[in-house]
mmCIF file of C-alpha atoms in Angstrom:
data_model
loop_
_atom_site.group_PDB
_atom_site.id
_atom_site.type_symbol
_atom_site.label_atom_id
_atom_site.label_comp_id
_atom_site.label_asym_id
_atom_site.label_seq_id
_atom_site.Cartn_x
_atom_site.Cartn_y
_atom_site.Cartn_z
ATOM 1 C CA UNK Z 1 -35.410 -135.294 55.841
ATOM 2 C CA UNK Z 2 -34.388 -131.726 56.602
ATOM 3 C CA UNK Z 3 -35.883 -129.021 54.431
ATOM 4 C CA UNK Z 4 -32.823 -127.189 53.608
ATOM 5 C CA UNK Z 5 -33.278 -124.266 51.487
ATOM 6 C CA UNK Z 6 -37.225 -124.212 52.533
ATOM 7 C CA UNK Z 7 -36.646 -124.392 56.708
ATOM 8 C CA UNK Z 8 -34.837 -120.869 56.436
ATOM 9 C CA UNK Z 9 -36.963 -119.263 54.065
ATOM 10 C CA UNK Z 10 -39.864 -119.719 56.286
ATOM 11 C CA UNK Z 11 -37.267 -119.226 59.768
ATOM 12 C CA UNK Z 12 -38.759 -122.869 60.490
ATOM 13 C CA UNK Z 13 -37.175 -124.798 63.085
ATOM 14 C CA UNK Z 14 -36.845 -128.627 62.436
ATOM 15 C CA UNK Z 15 -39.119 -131.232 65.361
ATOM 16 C CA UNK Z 16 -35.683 -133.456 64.276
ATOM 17 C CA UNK Z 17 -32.860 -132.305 64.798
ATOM 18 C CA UNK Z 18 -30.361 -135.408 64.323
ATOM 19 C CA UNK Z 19 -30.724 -138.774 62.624
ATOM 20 C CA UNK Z 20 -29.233 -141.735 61.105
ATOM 21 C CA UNK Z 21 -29.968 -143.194 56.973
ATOM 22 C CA UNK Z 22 -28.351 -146.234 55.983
ATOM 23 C CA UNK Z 23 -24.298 -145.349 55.471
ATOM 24 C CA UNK Z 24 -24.607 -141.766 57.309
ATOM 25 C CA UNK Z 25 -25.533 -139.408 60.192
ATOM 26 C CA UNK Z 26 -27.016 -136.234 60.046
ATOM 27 C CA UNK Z 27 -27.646 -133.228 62.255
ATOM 28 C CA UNK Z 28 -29.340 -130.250 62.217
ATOM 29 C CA UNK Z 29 -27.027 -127.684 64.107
ATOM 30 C CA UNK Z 30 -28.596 -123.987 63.263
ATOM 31 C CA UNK Z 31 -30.482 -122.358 61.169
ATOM 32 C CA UNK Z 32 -29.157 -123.076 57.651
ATOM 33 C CA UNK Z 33 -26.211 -125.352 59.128
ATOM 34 C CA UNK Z 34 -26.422 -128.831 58.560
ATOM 35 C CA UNK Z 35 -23.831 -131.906 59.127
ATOM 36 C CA UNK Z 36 -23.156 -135.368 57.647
ATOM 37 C CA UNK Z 37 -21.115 -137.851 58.689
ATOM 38 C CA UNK Z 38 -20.512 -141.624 56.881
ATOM 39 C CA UNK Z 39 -20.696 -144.503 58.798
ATOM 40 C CA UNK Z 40 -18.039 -145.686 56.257
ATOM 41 C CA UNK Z 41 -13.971 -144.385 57.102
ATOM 42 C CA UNK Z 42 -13.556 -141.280 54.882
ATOM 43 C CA UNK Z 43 -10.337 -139.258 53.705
ATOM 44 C CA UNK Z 44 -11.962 -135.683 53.388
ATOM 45 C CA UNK Z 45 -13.877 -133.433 55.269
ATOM 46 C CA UNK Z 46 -16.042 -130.702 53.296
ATOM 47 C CA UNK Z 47 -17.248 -127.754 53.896
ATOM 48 C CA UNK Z 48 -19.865 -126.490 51.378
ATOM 49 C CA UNK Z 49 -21.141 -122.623 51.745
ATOM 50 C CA UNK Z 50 -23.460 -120.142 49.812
ATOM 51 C CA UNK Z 51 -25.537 -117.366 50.916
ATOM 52 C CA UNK Z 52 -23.078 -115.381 53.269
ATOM 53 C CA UNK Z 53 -24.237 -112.487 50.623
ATOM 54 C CA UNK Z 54 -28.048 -112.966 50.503
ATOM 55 C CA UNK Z 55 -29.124 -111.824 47.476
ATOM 56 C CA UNK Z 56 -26.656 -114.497 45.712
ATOM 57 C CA UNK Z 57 -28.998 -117.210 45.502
ATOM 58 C CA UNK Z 58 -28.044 -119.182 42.478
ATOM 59 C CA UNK Z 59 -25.181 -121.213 44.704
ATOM 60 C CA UNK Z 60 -27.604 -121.438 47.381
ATOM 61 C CA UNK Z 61 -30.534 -123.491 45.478
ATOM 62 C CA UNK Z 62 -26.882 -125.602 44.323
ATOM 63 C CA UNK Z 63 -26.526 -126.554 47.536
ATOM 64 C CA UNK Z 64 -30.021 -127.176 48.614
ATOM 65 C CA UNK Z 65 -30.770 -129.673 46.019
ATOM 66 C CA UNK Z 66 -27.184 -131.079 47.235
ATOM 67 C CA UNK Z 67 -28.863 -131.593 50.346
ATOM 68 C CA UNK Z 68 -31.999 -133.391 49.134
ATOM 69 C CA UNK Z 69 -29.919 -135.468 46.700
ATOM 70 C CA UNK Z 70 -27.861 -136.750 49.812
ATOM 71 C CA UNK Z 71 -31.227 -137.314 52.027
ATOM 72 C CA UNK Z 72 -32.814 -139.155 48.919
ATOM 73 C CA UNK Z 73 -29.989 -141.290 48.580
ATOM 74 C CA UNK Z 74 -29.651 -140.114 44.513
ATOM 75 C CA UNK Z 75 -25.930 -138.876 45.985
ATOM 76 C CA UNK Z 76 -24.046 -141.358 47.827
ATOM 77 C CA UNK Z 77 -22.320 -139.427 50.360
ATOM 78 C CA UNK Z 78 -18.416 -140.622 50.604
ATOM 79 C CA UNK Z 79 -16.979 -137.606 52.411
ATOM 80 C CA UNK Z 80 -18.007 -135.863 55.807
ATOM 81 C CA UNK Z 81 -20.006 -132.927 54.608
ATOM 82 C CA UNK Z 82 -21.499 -129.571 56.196
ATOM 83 C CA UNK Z 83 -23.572 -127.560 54.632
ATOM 84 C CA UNK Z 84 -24.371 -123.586 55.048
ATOM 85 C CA UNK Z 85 -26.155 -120.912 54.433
ATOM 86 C CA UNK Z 86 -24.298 -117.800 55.662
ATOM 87 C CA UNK Z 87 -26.467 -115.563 56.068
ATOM 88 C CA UNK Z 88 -30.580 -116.189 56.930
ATOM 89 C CA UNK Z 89 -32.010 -112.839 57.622
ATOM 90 C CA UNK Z 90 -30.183 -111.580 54.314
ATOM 91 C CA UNK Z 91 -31.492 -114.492 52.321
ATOM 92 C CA UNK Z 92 -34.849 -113.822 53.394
ATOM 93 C CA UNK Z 93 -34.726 -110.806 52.746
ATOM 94 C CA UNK Z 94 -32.873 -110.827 49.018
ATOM 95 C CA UNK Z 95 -30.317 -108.610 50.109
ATOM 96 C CA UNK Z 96 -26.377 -108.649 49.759
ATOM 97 C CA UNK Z 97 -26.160 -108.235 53.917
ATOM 98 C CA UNK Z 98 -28.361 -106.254 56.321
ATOM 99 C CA UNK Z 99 -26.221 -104.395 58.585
ATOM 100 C CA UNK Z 100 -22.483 -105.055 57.433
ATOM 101 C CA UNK Z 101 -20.544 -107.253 55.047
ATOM 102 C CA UNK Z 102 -20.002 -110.987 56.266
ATOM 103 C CA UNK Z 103 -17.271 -111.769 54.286
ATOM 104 C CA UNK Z 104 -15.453 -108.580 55.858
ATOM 105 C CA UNK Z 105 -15.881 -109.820 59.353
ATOM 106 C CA UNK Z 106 -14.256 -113.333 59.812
ATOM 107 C CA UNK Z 107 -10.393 -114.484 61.550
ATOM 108 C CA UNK Z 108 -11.869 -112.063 64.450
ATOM 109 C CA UNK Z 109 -12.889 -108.724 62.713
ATOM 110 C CA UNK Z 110 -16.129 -109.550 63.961
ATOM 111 C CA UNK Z 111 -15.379 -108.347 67.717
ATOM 112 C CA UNK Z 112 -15.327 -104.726 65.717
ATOM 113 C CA UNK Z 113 -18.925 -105.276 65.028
ATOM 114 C CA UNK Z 114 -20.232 -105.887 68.547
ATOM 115 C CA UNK Z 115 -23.658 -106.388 69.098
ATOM 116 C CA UNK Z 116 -24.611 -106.732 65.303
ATOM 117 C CA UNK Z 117 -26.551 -109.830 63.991
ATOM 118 C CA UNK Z 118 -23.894 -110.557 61.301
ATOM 119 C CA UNK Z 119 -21.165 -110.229 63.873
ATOM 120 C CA UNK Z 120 -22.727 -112.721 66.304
ATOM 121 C CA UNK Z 121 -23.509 -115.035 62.919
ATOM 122 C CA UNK Z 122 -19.687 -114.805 62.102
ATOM 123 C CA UNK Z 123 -18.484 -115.806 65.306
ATOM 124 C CA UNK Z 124 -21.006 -119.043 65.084
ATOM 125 C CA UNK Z 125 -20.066 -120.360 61.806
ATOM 126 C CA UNK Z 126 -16.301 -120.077 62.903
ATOM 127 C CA UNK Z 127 -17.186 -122.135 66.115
ATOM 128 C CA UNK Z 128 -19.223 -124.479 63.568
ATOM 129 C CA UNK Z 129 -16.327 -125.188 60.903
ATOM 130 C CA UNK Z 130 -14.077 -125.379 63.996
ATOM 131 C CA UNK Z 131 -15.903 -128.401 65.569
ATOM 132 C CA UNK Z 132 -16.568 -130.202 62.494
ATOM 133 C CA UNK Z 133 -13.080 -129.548 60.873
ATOM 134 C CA UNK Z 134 -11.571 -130.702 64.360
ATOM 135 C CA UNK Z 135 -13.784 -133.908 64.951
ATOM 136 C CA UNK Z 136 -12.387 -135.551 61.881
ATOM 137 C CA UNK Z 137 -9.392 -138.036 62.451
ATOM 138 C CA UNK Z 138 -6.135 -136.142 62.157
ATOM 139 C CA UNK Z 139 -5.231 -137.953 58.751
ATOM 140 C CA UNK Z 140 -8.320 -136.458 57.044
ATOM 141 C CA UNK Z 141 -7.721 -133.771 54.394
ATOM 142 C CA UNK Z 142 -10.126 -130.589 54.892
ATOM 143 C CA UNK Z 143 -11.369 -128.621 52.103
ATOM 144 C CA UNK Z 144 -14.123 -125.673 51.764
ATOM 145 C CA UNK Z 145 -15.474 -124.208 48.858
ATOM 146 C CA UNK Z 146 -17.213 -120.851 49.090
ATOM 147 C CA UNK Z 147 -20.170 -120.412 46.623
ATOM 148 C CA UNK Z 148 -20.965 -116.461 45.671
ATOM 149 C CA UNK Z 149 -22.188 -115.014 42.547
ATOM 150 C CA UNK Z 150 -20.730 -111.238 41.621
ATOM 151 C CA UNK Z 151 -22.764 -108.716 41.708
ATOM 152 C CA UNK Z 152 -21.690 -107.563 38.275
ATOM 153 C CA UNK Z 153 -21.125 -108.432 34.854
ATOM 154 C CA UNK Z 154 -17.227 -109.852 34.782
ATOM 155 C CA UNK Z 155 -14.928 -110.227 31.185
ATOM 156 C CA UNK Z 156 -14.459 -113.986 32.498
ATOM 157 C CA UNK Z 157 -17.628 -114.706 33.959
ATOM 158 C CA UNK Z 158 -16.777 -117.416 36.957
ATOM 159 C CA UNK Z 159 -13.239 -117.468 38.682
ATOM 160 C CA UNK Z 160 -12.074 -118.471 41.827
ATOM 161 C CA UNK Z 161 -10.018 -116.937 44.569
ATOM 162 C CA UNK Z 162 -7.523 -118.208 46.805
ATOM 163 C CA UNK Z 163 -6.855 -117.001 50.357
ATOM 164 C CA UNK Z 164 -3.132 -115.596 51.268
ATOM 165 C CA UNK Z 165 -1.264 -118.123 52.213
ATOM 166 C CA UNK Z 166 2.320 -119.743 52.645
ATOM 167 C CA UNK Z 167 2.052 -123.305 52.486
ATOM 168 C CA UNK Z 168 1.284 -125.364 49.058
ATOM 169 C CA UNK Z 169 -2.054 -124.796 47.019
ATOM 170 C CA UNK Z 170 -3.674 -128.007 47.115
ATOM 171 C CA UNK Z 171 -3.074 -130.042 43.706
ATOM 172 C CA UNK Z 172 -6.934 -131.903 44.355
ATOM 173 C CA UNK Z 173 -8.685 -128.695 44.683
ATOM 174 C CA UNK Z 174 -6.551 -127.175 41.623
ATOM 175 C CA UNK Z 175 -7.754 -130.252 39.165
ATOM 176 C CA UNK Z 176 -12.096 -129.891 41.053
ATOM 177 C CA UNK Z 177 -11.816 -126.309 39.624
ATOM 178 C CA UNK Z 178 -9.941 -126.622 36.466
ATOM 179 C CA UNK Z 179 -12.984 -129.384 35.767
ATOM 180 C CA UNK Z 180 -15.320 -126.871 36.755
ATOM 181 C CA UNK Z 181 -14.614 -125.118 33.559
ATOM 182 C CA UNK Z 182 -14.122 -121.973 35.552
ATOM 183 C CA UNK Z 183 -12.162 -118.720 33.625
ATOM 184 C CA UNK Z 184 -10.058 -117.545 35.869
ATOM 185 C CA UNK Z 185 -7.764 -118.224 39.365
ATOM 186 C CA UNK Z 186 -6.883 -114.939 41.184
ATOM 187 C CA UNK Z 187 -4.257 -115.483 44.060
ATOM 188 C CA UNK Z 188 -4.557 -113.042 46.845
ATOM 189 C CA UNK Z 189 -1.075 -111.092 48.357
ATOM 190 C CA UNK Z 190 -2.090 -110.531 51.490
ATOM 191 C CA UNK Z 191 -4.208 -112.209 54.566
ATOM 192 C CA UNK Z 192 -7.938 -111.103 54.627
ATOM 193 C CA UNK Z 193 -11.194 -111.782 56.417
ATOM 194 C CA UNK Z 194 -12.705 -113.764 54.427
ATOM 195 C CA UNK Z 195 -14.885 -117.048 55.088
ATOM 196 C CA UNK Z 196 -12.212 -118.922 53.072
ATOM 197 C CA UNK Z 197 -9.252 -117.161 54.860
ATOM 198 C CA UNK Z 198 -10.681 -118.373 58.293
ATOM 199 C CA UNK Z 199 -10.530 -122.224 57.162
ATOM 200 C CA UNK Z 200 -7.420 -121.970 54.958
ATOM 201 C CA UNK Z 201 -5.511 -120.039 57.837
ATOM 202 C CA UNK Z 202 -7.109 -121.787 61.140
ATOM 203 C CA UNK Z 203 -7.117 -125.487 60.080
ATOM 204 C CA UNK Z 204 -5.271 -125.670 56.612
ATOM 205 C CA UNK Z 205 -7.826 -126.653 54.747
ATOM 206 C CA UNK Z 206 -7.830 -126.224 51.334
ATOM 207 C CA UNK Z 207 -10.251 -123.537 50.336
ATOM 208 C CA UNK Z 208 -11.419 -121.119 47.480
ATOM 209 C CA UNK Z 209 -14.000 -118.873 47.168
ATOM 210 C CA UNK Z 210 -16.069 -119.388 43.973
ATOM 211 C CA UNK Z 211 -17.995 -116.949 41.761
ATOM 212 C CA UNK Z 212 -20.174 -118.123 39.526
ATOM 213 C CA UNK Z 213 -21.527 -115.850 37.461
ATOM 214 C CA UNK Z 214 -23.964 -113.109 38.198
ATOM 215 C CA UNK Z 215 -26.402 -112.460 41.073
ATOM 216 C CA UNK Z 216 -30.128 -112.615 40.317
ATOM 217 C CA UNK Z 217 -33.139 -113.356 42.765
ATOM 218 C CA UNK Z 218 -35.193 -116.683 43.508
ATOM 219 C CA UNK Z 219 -37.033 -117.906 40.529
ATOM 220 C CA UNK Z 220 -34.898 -116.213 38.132
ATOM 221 C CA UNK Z 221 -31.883 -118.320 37.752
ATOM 222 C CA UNK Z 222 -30.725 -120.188 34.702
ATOM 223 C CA UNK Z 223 -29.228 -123.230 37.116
ATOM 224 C CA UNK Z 224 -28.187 -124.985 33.317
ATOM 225 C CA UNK Z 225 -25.550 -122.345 33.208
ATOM 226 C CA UNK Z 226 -24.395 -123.841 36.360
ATOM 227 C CA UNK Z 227 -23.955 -127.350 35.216
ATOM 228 C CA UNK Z 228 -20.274 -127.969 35.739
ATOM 229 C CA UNK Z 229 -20.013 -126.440 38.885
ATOM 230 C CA UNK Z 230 -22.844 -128.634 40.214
ATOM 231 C CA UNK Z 231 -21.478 -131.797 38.273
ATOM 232 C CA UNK Z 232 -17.750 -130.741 40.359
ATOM 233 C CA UNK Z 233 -19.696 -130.522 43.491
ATOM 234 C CA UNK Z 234 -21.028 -133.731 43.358
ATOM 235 C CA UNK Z 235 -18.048 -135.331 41.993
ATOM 236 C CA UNK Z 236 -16.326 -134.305 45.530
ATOM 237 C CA UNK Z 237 -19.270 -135.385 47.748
ATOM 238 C CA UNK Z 238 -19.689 -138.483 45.904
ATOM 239 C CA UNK Z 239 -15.550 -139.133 44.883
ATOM 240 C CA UNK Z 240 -16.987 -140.241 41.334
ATOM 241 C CA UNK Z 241 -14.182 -139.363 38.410
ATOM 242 C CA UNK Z 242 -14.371 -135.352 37.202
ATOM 243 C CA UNK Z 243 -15.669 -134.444 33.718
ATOM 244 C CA UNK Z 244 -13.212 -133.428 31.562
ATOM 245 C CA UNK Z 245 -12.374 -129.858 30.373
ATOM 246 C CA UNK Z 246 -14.157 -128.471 27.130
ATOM 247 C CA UNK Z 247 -13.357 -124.706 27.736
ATOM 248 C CA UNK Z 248 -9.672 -122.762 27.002
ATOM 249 C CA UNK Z 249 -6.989 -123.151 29.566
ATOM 250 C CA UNK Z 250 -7.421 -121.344 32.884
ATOM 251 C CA UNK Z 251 -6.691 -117.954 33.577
ATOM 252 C CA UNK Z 252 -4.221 -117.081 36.624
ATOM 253 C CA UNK Z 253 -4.008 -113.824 38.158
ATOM 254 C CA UNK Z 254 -2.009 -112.673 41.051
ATOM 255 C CA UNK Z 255 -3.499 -109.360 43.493
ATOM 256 C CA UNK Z 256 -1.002 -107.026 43.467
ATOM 257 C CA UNK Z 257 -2.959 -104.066 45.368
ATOM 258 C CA UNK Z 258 -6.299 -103.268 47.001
ATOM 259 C CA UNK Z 259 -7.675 -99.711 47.033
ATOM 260 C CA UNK Z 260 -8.779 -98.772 50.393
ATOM 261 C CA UNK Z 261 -11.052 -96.413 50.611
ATOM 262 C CA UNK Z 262 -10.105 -93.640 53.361
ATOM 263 C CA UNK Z 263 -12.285 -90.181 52.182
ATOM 264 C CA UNK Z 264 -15.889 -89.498 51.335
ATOM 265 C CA UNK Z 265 -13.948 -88.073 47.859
ATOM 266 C CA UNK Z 266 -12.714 -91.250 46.998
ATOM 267 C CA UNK Z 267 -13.772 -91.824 43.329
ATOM 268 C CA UNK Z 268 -12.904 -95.023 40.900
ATOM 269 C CA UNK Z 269 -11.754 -93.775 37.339
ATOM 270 C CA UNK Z 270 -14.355 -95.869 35.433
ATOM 271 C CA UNK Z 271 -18.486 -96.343 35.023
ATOM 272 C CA UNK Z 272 -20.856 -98.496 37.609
ATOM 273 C CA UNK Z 273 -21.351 -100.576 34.648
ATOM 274 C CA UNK Z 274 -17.387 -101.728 34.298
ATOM 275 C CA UNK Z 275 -17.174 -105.310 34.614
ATOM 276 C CA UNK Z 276 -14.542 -107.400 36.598
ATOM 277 C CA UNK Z 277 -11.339 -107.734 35.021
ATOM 278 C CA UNK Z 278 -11.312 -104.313 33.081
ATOM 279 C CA UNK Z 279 -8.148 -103.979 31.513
ATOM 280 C CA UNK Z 280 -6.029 -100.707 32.618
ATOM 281 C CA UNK Z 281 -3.478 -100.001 30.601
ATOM 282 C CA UNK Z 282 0.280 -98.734 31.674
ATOM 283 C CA UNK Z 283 -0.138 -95.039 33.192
ATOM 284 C CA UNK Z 284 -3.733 -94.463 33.673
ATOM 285 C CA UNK Z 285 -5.140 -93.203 36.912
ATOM 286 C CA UNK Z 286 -7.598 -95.767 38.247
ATOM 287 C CA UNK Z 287 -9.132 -94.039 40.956
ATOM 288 C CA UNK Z 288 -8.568 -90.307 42.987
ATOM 289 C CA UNK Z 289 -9.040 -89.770 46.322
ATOM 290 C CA UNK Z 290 -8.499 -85.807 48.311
ATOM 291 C CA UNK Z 291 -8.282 -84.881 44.696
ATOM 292 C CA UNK Z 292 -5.035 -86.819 43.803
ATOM 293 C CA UNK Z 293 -4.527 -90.046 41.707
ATOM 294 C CA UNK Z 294 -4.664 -92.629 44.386
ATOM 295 C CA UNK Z 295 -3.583 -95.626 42.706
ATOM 296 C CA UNK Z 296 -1.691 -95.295 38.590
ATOM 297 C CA UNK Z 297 -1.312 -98.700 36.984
ATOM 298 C CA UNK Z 298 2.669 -98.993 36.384
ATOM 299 C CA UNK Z 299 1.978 -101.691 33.901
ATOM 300 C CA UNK Z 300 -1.000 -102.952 32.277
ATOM 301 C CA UNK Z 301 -3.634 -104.392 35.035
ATOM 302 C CA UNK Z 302 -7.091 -105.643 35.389
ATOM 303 C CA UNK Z 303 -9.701 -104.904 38.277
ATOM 304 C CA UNK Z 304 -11.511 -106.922 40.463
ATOM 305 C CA UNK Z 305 -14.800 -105.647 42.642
ATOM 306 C CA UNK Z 306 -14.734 -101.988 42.274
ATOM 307 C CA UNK Z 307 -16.824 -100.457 44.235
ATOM 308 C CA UNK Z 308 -17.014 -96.652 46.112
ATOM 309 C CA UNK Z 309 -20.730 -97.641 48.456
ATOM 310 C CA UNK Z 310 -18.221 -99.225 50.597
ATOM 311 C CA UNK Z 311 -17.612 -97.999 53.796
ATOM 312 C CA UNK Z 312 -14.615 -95.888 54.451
ATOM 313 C CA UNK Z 313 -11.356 -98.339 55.633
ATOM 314 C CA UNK Z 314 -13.136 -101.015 53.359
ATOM 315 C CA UNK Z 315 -11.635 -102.348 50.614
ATOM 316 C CA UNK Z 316 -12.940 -100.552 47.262
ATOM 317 C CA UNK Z 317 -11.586 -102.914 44.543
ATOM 318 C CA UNK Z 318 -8.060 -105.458 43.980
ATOM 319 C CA UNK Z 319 -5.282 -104.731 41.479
ATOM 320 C CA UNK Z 320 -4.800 -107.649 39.450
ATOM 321 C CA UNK Z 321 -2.019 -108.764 37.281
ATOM 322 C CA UNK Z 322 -2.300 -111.935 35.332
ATOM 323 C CA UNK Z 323 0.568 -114.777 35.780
ATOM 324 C CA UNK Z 324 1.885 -116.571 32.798
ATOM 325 C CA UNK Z 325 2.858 -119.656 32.746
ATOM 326 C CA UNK Z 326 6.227 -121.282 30.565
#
């Protein structure tokens, strides 16, 4: 049995890299990337990810008792499954990324990176997903879900995001996360470079990235408060029936703008300590930039990810408006 979690912590390379329990195949293909396979037929394919931000290790631990579950045989395995941990030095480490931004850098934005370890990390896991999305039977359905935590506080503490794009949001994935008892959907306007935007865009799968609350270190998470999540998780690994709902409906937002930061002026109009999903209300100025208002809210809008560190050309927070249904 693979170490999951504990193998990249201490940059340990497994003796064994490949082997075979009684209804599945495993293999050890990288440092925090791991593959299963049933021996049974199977109708999905599964991508499960944490850790391409280091520090956000609540999703991680997830997805490293996942793996031991699946090993032990506690989790019968019904889908073909890969696991990963984005980001190794990072995790290690306990920070967000060491040189730049994974989640910036995928659908080829890494070739503007060069020579940097995240860049040449990028370019694996695409190569990774690629083989394992494209040795599954052509009939198979993909999916990936992309586990994060935020790195601040949020008005509706876990939501997930969609990645841009034109064909039909998958009805399956919709139902996982509406069981998840998540607060919020956001639907992004425009194509990114994203983890989730690499497998939504190159292979149709159907993918979201998750956050799930707030970002603490090893040791210090409350994994209770991520009990429906998990339960969701193994629900799809496992095909057992979903729990059912206890929380208020679902909240659905649609990006209508992202603030690009372009000069070392560039201020947001609110405190470091403003959660995600701030409310703006019609007319106010939400950030400046060369001394002018840079972006003024026409109607009443929320925010998502503000943040001026970012690099200049980076994306310094999305424009959200929420979507009503009936």
């Amino acid at each position: 049995m693979i170490d999951f979690l504990g193998d990249v912590l201490a940059q340990h390379i497994p003796t064994v890299t490949q082997g075979e329990q009684h209804d599945f195949r495993w293999e050890w293909l990288a440092e925090g990337v791991l593959s299963f396979t049933p021996k049974q037929a199977y109708e999905k394919a599964i991508v499960l990810s944490a850790g391409v931000h280091g520090n956000e290790t609540a999703p991680i631990e997830l997805l490293a008792q996942l793996s031991q579950d699946v090993f032990s045989r506690v989790l019968q395995l019904k889908v073909k499954l890969m696991l990963i941990l984005g980001n190794p030095i990072a995790i290690r480490s306990g920070q967000r990324y060491v040189e730049n931004d994974m989640n910036r850098m995928f659908c080829g934005a890494h070739q503007q990176f060069s020579e940097t370890f995240e860049a040449k990390r990028v370019a694996e896991l695409e190569q990774w997903v690629a083989d394992f999305f494209r040795s599954c039977p052509v009939q198979v359905k993909r999916y990936h879900y992309d586990l994060h935590t935020a790195i601040r506080p949020s008005l509706l503490p876990t939501f997930a995001l969609f990645p841009y794009q034109t064909h039909q949001y998958d009805p399956v994935m919709l139902e996982n996360l509406d069981a998840a008892e998540l607060d919020a959907l956001v639907y992004h306007n425009a194509v990114g470079h994203t983890f989730t935007q690499f497998s939504s865009s190159q292979f149709q799968a159907a993918s979201s990235t998750l956050e799930l609350g707030h970002a603490k270190p090893f040791g210090q998470n409350d994994l209770a408060a991520f009990a429906a999540i998990n339960h969701v998780l193994r629900a799809v690994v496992s095909e057992h029936s979903l729990p059912i709902r206890q929380k208020q409906a679902i909240q659905t937002f649609q990006v209508v703008d992202s603030i690009i930061k372009t000069e070392d002026d560039f201020q947001l109009n609110l405190a470091d300590s403003t959660p995600n999903f701030f409310v703006f209300e019609t007319g106010a100025v939400i950030a400046l930039q060369q001394g002018k208002p840079y972006v003024t809210a026409p109607e009443q809008v929320r925010i998502l990810f503000p943040n001026t560190q970012v690099k200049k050309g980076l994306r310094a927070g999305l424009i959200l408006t929420e979507v009503y249904s009936g």
